[in-house]
Amino acid sequence: MPKKILMCSPEFFDIEYEINPWMHVGNPVQPDLARQQWQLLYDIYTKRLGWEVSLIEPVSGLPDMVFTANGGLVVGDRVALPKFRQPERQGETAHFERWFQQRGFTDIWQPTHDFEGEGDALLWNRVLFAGYPWRTDRPAHAELERFFGLSVVSLQLTDARFYHLDTALAVIDERTVALYPKAFSADSLERVRSIVPTVIEATDEDAVAYGLNSLSDGHSVVISDRATNLISIYRQRGLDVHPTPIGEFQKSGGGVKCLSLELRDLVV
Ligand code: ARG
């Protein structure tokens, strides 16, 4: 089934504040290049892969709204809204909420603890891998478990450069995830290995190139073009790989996955 994705054009995207180690206000975005990179990703999804992309209107003064993965977690008709840690991003929530309301989602809820949407919550089969502590509080995981009725596996992130789970772990298919081992506590790493049959380990270079911030439907993988080792591993495994440049977004600590929120029909 083609994936359904929510994206937001980078019209107002820039580095206006610093809330992760990648962001430097002295290293601004090149708007034309960002626009081009975003459009390329949009075209891969829609033209090459036939995925369905919906758009949310960008808002001036909310430069990180382009990273729709943080706009919620959607499973079927249920939506968990984000509760952003940083004041700079808190204004985004109302816009995402309105978009979901207008699209007919009725079961919209917000946790009481900090939670940054799919950036920190990745669904693998019926297991929800949830990251903490940089942007999402661990008690939010129990709230998600209750709301979605999914079993949540909490994963502790230990490297500030990989502050959202989706920067350090990628779901590839129902038997496989890829991850950057050094971004996780030993216990958390063990937990993933005990549940997932195949765990692909990313090199330092691929992790720093944001190669884990990718999107896969189990057949096609869209990934940063600088993650050369992962690209060849995936190709050797028979996957259809679509490398694409995301350099302008990485200036903000974002990549392919951060730019995409999955609108999942149901849990398979
Ligand atoms: N500048 C944004 C922030 O720090 C980047 C968000 C990246 N999103 C993600 N899903 N990892 O919040």
GROMACS .gro file of C-alpha atoms and ligand atoms in nm:
model
  280
    1MET     CA    1   0.000   0.000   0.000
    2PRO     CA    2   0.139   0.343  -0.091
    3LYS     CA    3   0.242   0.546   0.208
    4LYS     CA    4   0.057   0.863   0.305
    5ILE     CA    5   0.280   1.146   0.421
    6LEU     CA    6   0.230   1.497   0.556
    7MET     CA    7   0.488   1.757   0.454
    8CYS     CA    8   0.527   2.133   0.497
    9SER     CA    9   0.710   2.348   0.244
   10PRO     CA   10   1.028   2.522   0.365
   11GLU     CA   11   0.907   2.875   0.285
   12PHE     CA   12   0.993   3.004   0.634
   13PHE     CA   13   1.264   2.751   0.717
   14ASP     CA   14   1.584   2.898   0.863
   15ILE     CA   15   1.812   2.875   1.166
   16GLU     CA   16   1.663   3.140   1.394
   17TYR     CA   17   1.756   2.975   1.727
   18GLU     CA   18   1.973   2.690   1.853
   19ILE     CA   19   1.796   2.399   2.021
   20ASN     CA   20   2.020   2.110   1.918
   21PRO     CA   21   2.395   2.071   1.856
   22TRP     CA   22   2.359   2.101   1.477
   23MET     CA   23   2.197   2.444   1.477
   24HIS     CA   24   2.412   2.758   1.456
   25VAL     CA   25   2.249   3.092   1.381
   26GLY     CA   26   2.577   3.187   1.211
   27ASN     CA   27   2.522   2.904   0.961
   28PRO     CA   28   2.200   3.011   0.790
   29VAL     CA   29   1.997   2.815   0.539
   30GLN     CA   30   2.035   2.881   0.166
   31PRO     CA   31   1.666   2.917   0.081
   32ASP     CA   32   1.689   2.816  -0.286
   33LEU     CA   33   1.889   2.506  -0.210
   34ALA     CA   34   1.656   2.409   0.076
   35ARG     CA   35   1.357   2.454  -0.154
   36GLN     CA   36   1.527   2.236  -0.419
   37GLN     CA   37   1.616   1.959  -0.172
   38TRP     CA   38   1.264   1.960  -0.027
   39GLN     CA   39   1.110   1.949  -0.376
   40LEU     CA   40   1.332   1.657  -0.471
   41LEU     CA   41   1.212   1.463  -0.169
   42TYR     CA   42   0.851   1.551  -0.253
   43ASP     CA   43   0.904   1.432  -0.612
   44ILE     CA   44   1.062   1.103  -0.500
   45TYR     CA   45   0.761   1.031  -0.280
   46THR     CA   46   0.495   1.131  -0.530
   47LYS     CA   47   0.640   1.069  -0.877
   48ARG     CA   48   0.887   0.784  -0.826
   49LEU     CA   49   0.718   0.592  -0.545
   50GLY     CA   50   0.354   0.687  -0.595
   51TRP     CA   51   0.313   0.781  -0.229
   52GLU     CA   52   0.041   1.026  -0.138
   53VAL     CA   53   0.170   1.355   0.007
   54SER     CA   54  -0.058   1.600   0.188
   55LEU     CA   55   0.060   1.949   0.274
   56ILE     CA   56   0.016   2.173   0.575
   57GLU     CA   57   0.049   2.549   0.519
   58PRO     CA   58   0.383   2.685   0.652
   59VAL     CA   59   0.360   2.965   0.908
   60SER     CA   60   0.592   3.263   0.928
   61GLY     CA   61   0.786   3.272   1.256
   62LEU     CA   62   0.777   2.889   1.288
   63PRO     CA   63   1.091   2.794   1.094
   64ASP     CA   64   1.097   2.430   1.217
   65MET     CA   65   0.740   2.353   1.110
   66VAL     CA   66   0.895   2.201   0.797
   67PHE     CA   67   0.983   1.903   1.022
   68THR     CA   68   0.634   1.756   1.023
   69ALA     CA   69   0.749   1.433   1.191
   70ASN     CA   70   0.729   1.632   1.514
   71GLY     CA   71   0.371   1.740   1.439
   72GLY     CA   72   0.217   1.431   1.593
   73LEU     CA   73   0.190   1.055   1.584
   74VAL     CA   74  -0.091   0.916   1.373
   75VAL     CA   75  -0.216   0.557   1.389
   76GLY     CA   76  -0.547   0.493   1.214
   77ASP     CA   77  -0.791   0.762   1.323
   78ARG     CA   78  -0.599   0.842   1.641
   79VAL     CA   79  -0.365   1.138   1.665
   80ALA     CA   80  -0.130   1.218   1.950
   81LEU     CA   81  -0.035   1.584   1.926
   82PRO     CA   82   0.312   1.696   2.028
   83LYS     CA   83   0.397   1.879   2.347
   84PHE     CA   84   0.717   2.049   2.244
   85ARG     CA   85   0.997   2.085   2.493
   86GLN     CA   86   1.130   2.415   2.356
   87PRO     CA   87   0.915   2.731   2.363
   88GLU     CA   88   1.044   2.813   2.012
   89ARG     CA   89   0.844   2.521   1.867
   90GLN     CA   90   0.537   2.526   2.089
   91GLY     CA   91   0.342   2.751   1.850
   92GLU     CA   92   0.336   2.471   1.591
   93THR     CA   93   0.099   2.246   1.786
   94ALA     CA   94  -0.217   2.453   1.726
   95HIS     CA   95  -0.154   2.453   1.351
   96PHE     CA   96  -0.110   2.076   1.339
   97GLU     CA   97  -0.417   2.031   1.559
   98ARG     CA   98  -0.626   2.243   1.323
   99TRP     CA   99  -0.500   2.048   1.021
  100PHE     CA  100  -0.600   1.717   1.180
  101GLN     CA  101  -0.941   1.855   1.280
  102GLN     CA  102  -1.007   1.985   0.928
  103ARG     CA  103  -0.909   1.647   0.783
  104GLY     CA  104  -1.177   1.478   0.991
  105PHE     CA  105  -0.962   1.317   1.262
  106THR     CA  106  -1.181   1.305   1.572
  107ASP     CA  107  -0.967   1.119   1.822
  108ILE     CA  108  -0.707   1.392   1.880
  109TRP     CA  109  -0.528   1.399   2.212
  110GLN     CA  110  -0.223   1.559   2.373
  111PRO     CA  111  -0.008   1.391   2.638
  112THR     CA  112   0.062   1.581   2.959
  113HIS     CA  113   0.437   1.513   2.936
  114ASP     CA  114   0.673   1.644   2.669
  115PHE     CA  115   0.646   1.443   2.349
  116GLU     CA  116   0.778   1.531   2.001
  117GLY     CA  117   0.563   1.311   1.780
  118GLU     CA  118   0.698   1.059   1.536
  119GLY     CA  119   1.043   1.209   1.586
  120ASP     CA  120   1.047   1.009   1.909
  121ALA     CA  121   0.799   0.731   1.835
  122LEU     CA  122   0.855   0.478   1.557
  123LEU     CA  123   0.613   0.197   1.491
  124TRP     CA  124   0.755  -0.146   1.412
  125ASN     CA  125   0.480  -0.405   1.365
  126ARG     CA  126   0.269  -0.357   1.679
  127VAL     CA  127   0.558  -0.226   1.887
  128LEU     CA  128   0.608   0.144   1.936
  129PHE     CA  129   0.975   0.226   1.991
  130ALA     CA  130   0.982   0.550   2.190
  131GLY     CA  131   1.287   0.767   2.262
  132TYR     CA  132   1.379   0.977   2.565
  133PRO     CA  133   1.512   1.193   2.736
  134TRP     CA  134   1.628   1.481   2.513
  135ARG     CA  135   1.291   1.592   2.375
  136THR     CA  136   1.036   1.343   2.505
  137ASP     CA  137   0.984   1.260   2.873
  138ARG     CA  138   0.977   0.895   2.960
  139PRO     CA  139   0.638   0.920   3.140
  140ALA     CA  140   0.488   1.026   2.805
  141HIS     CA  141   0.556   0.670   2.683
  142ALA     CA  142   0.304   0.521   2.928
  143GLU     CA  143   0.050   0.780   2.816
  144LEU     CA  144   0.106   0.676   2.453
  145GLU     CA  145   0.069   0.310   2.543
  146ARG     CA  146  -0.271   0.379   2.699
  147PHE     CA  147  -0.394   0.604   2.418
  148PHE     CA  148  -0.292   0.384   2.126
  149GLY     CA  149  -0.319   0.043   2.295
  150LEU     CA  150   0.022  -0.049   2.152
  151SER     CA  151   0.309  -0.195   2.346
  152VAL     CA  152   0.575   0.069   2.393
  153VAL     CA  153   0.945  -0.008   2.421
  154SER     CA  154   1.132   0.285   2.577
  155LEU     CA  155   1.477   0.354   2.436
  156GLN     CA  156   1.726   0.581   2.608
  157LEU     CA  157   1.923   0.810   2.378
  158THR     CA  158   2.268   0.901   2.503
  159ASP     CA  159   2.424   1.130   2.239
  160ALA     CA  160   2.291   1.488   2.207
  161ARG     CA  161   2.355   1.486   1.831
  162PHE     CA  162   2.090   1.214   1.800
  163TYR     CA  163   1.830   1.382   2.017
  164HIS     CA  164   1.523   1.236   1.846
  165LEU     CA  165   1.480   0.861   1.805
  166ASP     CA  166   1.432   0.899   1.430
  167THR     CA  167   1.786   1.033   1.395
  168ALA     CA  168   1.932   0.709   1.536
  169LEU     CA  169   1.691   0.431   1.439
  170ALA     CA  170   1.511   0.347   1.115
  171VAL     CA  171   1.240   0.088   1.065
  172ILE     CA  172   1.319  -0.097   0.743
  173ASP     CA  173   1.067  -0.382   0.732
  174GLU     CA  174   0.877  -0.617   0.961
  175ARG     CA  175   1.195  -0.809   1.043
  176THR     CA  176   1.456  -0.534   1.023
  177VAL     CA  177   1.562  -0.207   1.181
  178ALA     CA  178   1.882  -0.009   1.132
  179LEU     CA  179   2.035   0.188   1.417
  180TYR     CA  180   2.342   0.368   1.541
  181PRO     CA  181   2.451   0.164   1.844
  182LYS     CA  182   2.651   0.445   2.007
  183ALA     CA  183   2.341   0.663   2.037
  184PHE     CA  184   2.171   0.420   2.280
  185SER     CA  185   2.227   0.303   2.636
  186ALA     CA  186   2.349  -0.058   2.663
  187ASP     CA  187   2.014  -0.171   2.807
  188SER     CA  188   1.814  -0.008   2.532
  189LEU     CA  189   2.033  -0.156   2.262
  190GLU     CA  190   1.987  -0.498   2.417
  191ARG     CA  191   1.611  -0.448   2.425
  192VAL     CA  192   1.598  -0.378   2.048
  193ARG     CA  193   1.824  -0.674   1.972
  194SER     CA  194   1.607  -0.908   2.177
  195ILE     CA  195   1.291  -0.810   1.986
  196VAL     CA  196   1.397  -0.742   1.626
  197PRO     CA  197   1.533  -1.037   1.423
  198THR     CA  198   1.772  -0.829   1.209
  199VAL     CA  199   1.946  -0.518   1.339
  200ILE     CA  200   2.168  -0.336   1.089
  201GLU     CA  201   2.435  -0.124   1.256
  202ALA     CA  202   2.523   0.211   1.104
  203THR     CA  203   2.880   0.343   1.097
  204ASP     CA  204   2.975   0.676   1.258
  205GLU     CA  205   2.993   0.832   0.909
  206ASP     CA  206   2.644   0.719   0.809
  207ALA     CA  207   2.495   0.824   1.140
  208VAL     CA  208   2.652   1.170   1.118
  209ALA     CA  209   2.525   1.196   0.758
  210TYR     CA  210   2.174   1.141   0.905
  211GLY     CA  211   2.145   0.812   0.718
  212LEU     CA  212   1.911   0.672   0.983
  213ASN     CA  213   1.670   0.958   0.935
  214SER     CA  214   1.519   0.768   0.643
  215LEU     CA  215   1.185   0.630   0.534
  216SER     CA  216   1.114   0.276   0.416
  217ASP     CA  217   0.800   0.093   0.309
  218GLY     CA  218   0.979  -0.242   0.327
  219HIS     CA  219   1.061  -0.228  -0.043
  220SER     CA  220   1.184   0.126  -0.117
  221VAL     CA  221   1.407   0.332   0.111
  222VAL     CA  222   1.452   0.709   0.086
  223ILE     CA  223   1.777   0.814   0.250
  224SER     CA  224   2.041   1.087   0.274
  225ASP     CA  225   2.276   1.056  -0.026
  226ARG     CA  226   2.581   1.082   0.203
  227ALA     CA  227   2.501   0.762   0.393
  228THR     CA  228   2.703   0.555   0.148
  229ASN     CA  229   2.752   0.242   0.362
  230LEU     CA  230   2.385   0.205   0.445
  231ILE     CA  231   2.294   0.268   0.082
  232SER     CA  232   2.508  -0.024  -0.030
  233ILE     CA  233   2.394  -0.250   0.254
  234TYR     CA  234   2.030  -0.185   0.160
  235ARG     CA  235   2.101  -0.246  -0.210
  236GLN     CA  236   2.277  -0.573  -0.129
  237ARG     CA  237   1.964  -0.676   0.058
  238GLY     CA  238   1.758  -0.614  -0.256
  239LEU     CA  239   1.593  -0.291  -0.146
  240ASP     CA  240   1.511  -0.016  -0.395
  241VAL     CA  241   1.716   0.276  -0.259
  242HIS     CA  242   1.654   0.645  -0.335
  243PRO     CA  243   1.943   0.860  -0.209
  244THR     CA  244   1.869   1.231  -0.189
  245PRO     CA  245   2.053   1.542  -0.060
  246ILE     CA  246   1.931   1.689   0.271
  247GLY     CA  247   2.228   1.909   0.367
  248GLU     CA  248   2.030   2.230   0.419
  249PHE     CA  249   1.796   2.056   0.662
  250GLN     CA  250   2.078   1.896   0.851
  251LYS     CA  251   2.193   2.247   0.944
  252SER     CA  252   1.884   2.235   1.164
  253GLY     CA  253   1.936   1.875   1.281
  254GLY     CA  254   1.681   1.736   1.038
  255GLY     CA  255   1.668   1.501   0.739
  256VAL     CA  256   1.440   1.285   0.525
  257LYS     CA  257   1.231   1.141   0.808
  258CYS     CA  258   1.201   1.467   1.001
  259LEU     CA  259   1.046   1.624   0.690
  260SER     CA  260   0.778   1.354   0.675
  261LEU     CA  261   0.491   1.258   0.906
  262GLU     CA  262   0.326   0.927   0.828
  263LEU     CA  263  -0.052   0.924   0.813
  264ARG     CA  264  -0.103   0.555   0.883
  265ASP     CA  265  -0.438   0.400   0.798
  266LEU     CA  266  -0.409   0.115   1.041
  267VAL     CA  267  -0.162  -0.103   1.220
  268VAL     CA  268  -0.070  -0.412   1.024
  269ARG     N1  269   1.547   2.202   1.439
  269ARG     C1  270   1.451   2.101   1.471
  269ARG     C2  271   1.451   2.078   1.622
  269ARG     O1  272   1.554   2.086   1.683
  269ARG     C3  273   1.480   1.973   1.397
  269ARG     C4  274   1.376   1.867   1.416
  269ARG     C5  275   1.412   1.735   1.357
  269ARG     N2  276   1.303   1.646   1.359
  269ARG     C6  277   1.310   1.513   1.379
  269ARG     N3  278   1.204   1.443   1.366
  269ARG     N4  279   1.422   1.455   1.417
  269ARG     O2  280   1.349   2.053   1.682
   0.00000   0.00000   0.00000
